[in-house]
mmCIF file of C-alpha atoms in Angstrom:
data_model
loop_
_atom_site.group_PDB
_atom_site.id
_atom_site.type_symbol
_atom_site.label_atom_id
_atom_site.label_comp_id
_atom_site.label_asym_id
_atom_site.label_seq_id
_atom_site.Cartn_x
_atom_site.Cartn_y
_atom_site.Cartn_z
ATOM 1 C CA SER A 1 40.567 40.313 -23.340
ATOM 2 C CA GLY A 2 36.981 41.664 -23.479
ATOM 3 C CA SER A 3 36.152 45.207 -24.399
ATOM 4 C CA VAL A 4 34.840 47.592 -21.793
ATOM 5 C CA LYS A 5 31.311 48.821 -22.410
ATOM 6 C CA MET A 6 30.704 52.444 -21.658
ATOM 7 C CA PRO A 7 27.501 53.262 -19.804
ATOM 8 C CA VAL A 8 24.782 54.743 -21.948
ATOM 9 C CA ARG A 9 22.969 57.723 -20.522
ATOM 10 C CA LYS A 10 19.241 57.189 -20.631
ATOM 11 C CA LEU A 11 16.815 60.041 -20.996
ATOM 12 C CA SER A 12 15.493 61.169 -17.676
ATOM 13 C CA VAL A 13 11.871 60.494 -16.850
ATOM 14 C CA TYR A 14 11.935 64.033 -15.449
ATOM 15 C CA ASP A 15 12.481 65.839 -18.738
ATOM 16 C CA ALA A 16 11.087 69.336 -18.826
ATOM 17 C CA PRO A 17 7.697 69.862 -20.427
ATOM 18 C CA PHE A 18 7.539 71.066 -24.011
ATOM 19 C CA VAL A 19 6.446 74.637 -24.703
ATOM 20 C CA ASN A 20 3.093 73.499 -26.103
ATOM 21 C CA GLU A 21 2.505 71.428 -22.946
ATOM 22 C CA ILE A 22 3.132 74.514 -20.811
ATOM 23 C CA ILE A 23 0.909 76.741 -22.951
ATOM 24 C CA ASN A 24 -1.996 74.271 -22.907
ATOM 25 C CA ASP A 25 -1.691 73.259 -19.269
ATOM 26 C CA PRO A 26 -4.514 74.167 -16.842
ATOM 27 C CA ILE A 27 -1.890 75.544 -14.438
ATOM 28 C CA THR A 28 -0.830 78.087 -17.057
ATOM 29 C CA HIS A 29 -4.432 79.229 -17.406
ATOM 30 C CA LEU A 30 -4.780 79.532 -13.612
ATOM 31 C CA SER A 31 -1.493 81.392 -13.333
ATOM 32 C CA SER A 32 -2.418 83.884 -16.041
ATOM 33 C CA ARG A 33 -5.556 84.777 -14.068
ATOM 34 C CA HIS A 34 -4.017 84.862 -10.588
ATOM 35 C CA TRP A 35 -0.270 85.508 -10.457
ATOM 36 C CA LEU A 36 1.702 85.306 -13.687
ATOM 37 C CA LEU A 37 1.037 88.652 -15.323
ATOM 38 C CA GLU A 38 1.740 92.120 -13.950
ATOM 39 C CA ASN A 39 -1.946 93.064 -13.995
ATOM 40 C CA CYS A 40 -2.743 90.069 -11.767
ATOM 41 C CA MET A 41 -0.779 91.458 -8.853
ATOM 42 C CA ASP A 42 -3.809 93.304 -7.495
ATOM 43 C CA ILE A 43 -6.103 90.277 -7.502
ATOM 44 C CA SER A 44 -7.098 89.316 -3.987
ATOM 45 C CA PHE A 45 -5.726 86.211 -2.352
ATOM 46 C CA ASP A 46 -7.778 83.003 -2.452
ATOM 47 C CA LYS A 47 -6.695 80.436 0.133
ATOM 48 C CA ASN A 48 -8.871 77.814 -1.578
ATOM 49 C CA LEU A 49 -6.896 78.213 -4.794
ATOM 50 C CA ILE A 50 -3.717 76.980 -3.076
ATOM 51 C CA THR A 51 -5.567 73.973 -1.673
ATOM 52 C CA GLU A 52 -7.133 73.264 -5.075
ATOM 53 C CA ILE A 53 -3.771 73.446 -6.852
ATOM 54 C CA TYR A 54 -2.105 71.292 -4.204
ATOM 55 C CA GLU A 55 -4.829 68.632 -4.228
ATOM 56 C CA SER A 56 -5.611 68.619 -7.969
ATOM 57 C CA HIS A 57 -2.274 69.387 -9.605
ATOM 58 C CA ILE A 58 0.344 68.128 -7.151
ATOM 59 C CA LYS A 59 -0.898 65.471 -4.732
ATOM 60 C CA SER A 60 -3.457 63.723 -6.959
ATOM 61 C CA GLN A 61 -0.894 63.711 -9.798
ATOM 62 C CA ASN A 62 1.504 61.781 -7.523
ATOM 63 C CA PHE A 63 3.875 64.782 -7.316
ATOM 64 C CA ASN A 64 4.507 64.623 -11.050
ATOM 65 C CA ARG A 65 7.694 66.528 -11.865
ATOM 66 C CA LYS A 66 6.310 68.080 -15.044
ATOM 67 C CA ARG A 67 3.354 69.489 -13.102
ATOM 68 C CA ILE A 68 5.707 70.917 -10.489
ATOM 69 C CA MET A 69 8.005 72.327 -13.192
ATOM 70 C CA ILE A 70 5.082 74.122 -14.796
ATOM 71 C CA LEU A 71 4.204 75.645 -11.424
ATOM 72 C CA GLU A 72 7.840 76.714 -11.050
ATOM 73 C CA PHE A 73 7.951 78.220 -14.558
ATOM 74 C CA SER A 74 4.854 80.253 -13.692
ATOM 75 C CA ARG A 75 6.586 81.811 -10.648
ATOM 76 C CA TYR A 76 3.931 80.376 -8.343
ATOM 77 C CA LEU A 77 6.295 80.452 -5.357
ATOM 78 C CA GLU A 78 7.339 84.082 -5.762
ATOM 79 C CA ASN A 79 4.128 85.643 -7.022
ATOM 80 C CA TYR A 80 1.520 83.784 -4.989
ATOM 81 C CA LEU A 81 2.644 81.288 -2.355
ATOM 82 C CA TRP A 82 5.256 83.395 -0.618
ATOM 83 C CA LYS A 83 3.639 86.722 -1.437
ATOM 84 C CA TYR A 84 0.564 85.766 0.605
ATOM 85 C CA PHE A 85 2.170 83.580 3.281
ATOM 86 C CA ASN A 86 1.524 84.997 6.747
ATOM 87 C CA ILE A 87 0.068 84.046 10.121
ATOM 88 C CA GLN A 88 -3.480 83.913 8.699
ATOM 89 C CA ASN A 89 -2.517 82.108 5.470
ATOM 90 C CA CYS A 90 -0.364 79.164 6.437
ATOM 91 C CA ASP A 91 -2.287 75.921 6.197
ATOM 92 C CA GLU A 92 -0.664 72.590 5.400
ATOM 93 C CA ALA A 93 -1.268 72.781 1.637
ATOM 94 C CA HIS A 94 0.343 76.230 1.593
ATOM 95 C CA VAL A 95 3.423 75.083 3.542
ATOM 96 C CA LEU A 96 3.835 71.889 1.514
ATOM 97 C CA SER A 97 3.428 73.789 -1.762
ATOM 98 C CA ILE A 98 6.203 76.177 -0.735
ATOM 99 C CA VAL A 99 8.500 73.281 0.215
ATOM 100 C CA ILE A 100 7.826 71.461 -3.060
ATOM 101 C CA LEU A 101 8.570 74.585 -5.124
ATOM 102 C CA ILE A 102 11.764 75.242 -3.132
ATOM 103 C CA ALA A 103 12.872 71.670 -3.862
ATOM 104 C CA GLU A 104 12.098 72.085 -7.569
ATOM 105 C CA LYS A 105 14.090 75.307 -7.760
ATOM 106 C CA ALA A 106 17.042 73.667 -5.997
ATOM 107 C CA ARG A 107 16.807 70.615 -8.288
ATOM 108 C CA SER A 108 16.845 72.962 -11.282
ATOM 109 C CA LYS A 109 19.870 74.786 -9.839
ATOM 110 C CA ILE A 110 17.881 77.997 -9.341
ATOM 111 C CA SER A 111 18.346 79.817 -6.060
ATOM 112 C CA PRO A 112 15.093 79.318 -4.163
ATOM 113 C CA TRP A 113 15.783 81.940 -1.509
ATOM 114 C CA ALA A 114 15.437 85.274 -3.363
ATOM 115 C CA CYS A 115 11.760 85.726 -2.515
ATOM 116 C CA PHE A 116 12.478 84.942 1.143
ATOM 117 C CA ILE A 117 15.141 87.645 1.265
ATOM 118 C CA GLU A 118 12.837 90.226 -0.333
ATOM 119 C CA LYS A 119 9.937 89.459 2.034
ATOM 120 C CA ASN A 120 11.564 88.066 5.150
ATOM 121 C CA GLN A 121 9.186 88.976 7.976
ATOM 122 C CA PHE A 122 7.571 85.503 7.975
ATOM 123 C CA VAL A 123 10.623 83.295 7.345
ATOM 124 C CA ASP A 124 10.921 82.260 11.005
ATOM 125 C CA PHE A 125 7.199 81.568 11.161
ATOM 126 C CA PHE A 126 7.422 79.495 7.970
ATOM 127 C CA PHE A 127 10.041 77.217 9.518
ATOM 128 C CA VAL A 128 7.901 76.799 12.649
ATOM 129 C CA LYS A 129 4.955 75.772 10.429
ATOM 130 C CA LEU A 130 7.233 73.477 8.438
ATOM 131 C CA TYR A 131 8.364 71.785 11.657
ATOM 132 C CA GLU A 132 4.730 71.367 12.761
ATOM 133 C CA THR A 133 3.857 69.936 9.349
ATOM 134 C CA ALA A 134 6.796 67.523 9.520
ATOM 135 C CA LEU A 135 5.408 66.139 12.788
ATOM 136 C CA ASN A 136 2.060 65.327 11.161
ATOM 137 C CA GLN A 137 2.025 61.548 11.001
ATOM 138 C CA SER A 138 -0.787 61.451 8.465
ATOM 139 C CA LEU A 139 1.426 62.836 5.685
ATOM 140 C CA SER A 140 1.986 60.539 2.734
ATOM 141 C CA HIS A 141 5.419 59.169 1.929
ATOM 142 C CA ASN A 142 5.744 61.644 -0.970
ATOM 143 C CA GLU A 143 4.875 64.574 1.290
ATOM 144 C CA GLN A 144 7.396 63.430 3.903
ATOM 145 C CA ARG A 145 10.039 63.057 1.204
ATOM 146 C CA TYR A 146 9.812 66.758 0.358
ATOM 147 C CA ILE A 147 10.087 67.825 3.974
#
């Protein structure tokens, strides 16, 4: 009888970026100025930066996994998004960016909840904003997929 062919594992299209890609990426340069390094922790919050990153590096890049991984590697969620999330700073780009980074952490088998435990006063409010965002019918398919 015929031989059984074993399935061949193909390389994932979601392979992690190479070190040189991370080092040379515009996100790395942004992160080093705004949230990555210890001395950046005193820099004031810029709501427009979150919108710029969301529009230019996430949405316009069709939610490219490598782009999102680089944001995750830079600790964008912990050191900027969640650090500055509150009742005044909670627009749609901010909420969607948080959700996308949570999903990336979970996909990478990294617990996404540590920063929420450390700063938990706005967790309930975040889920209210997430629910409101989910009801927005103008969201793209990719945005809905993350919610």
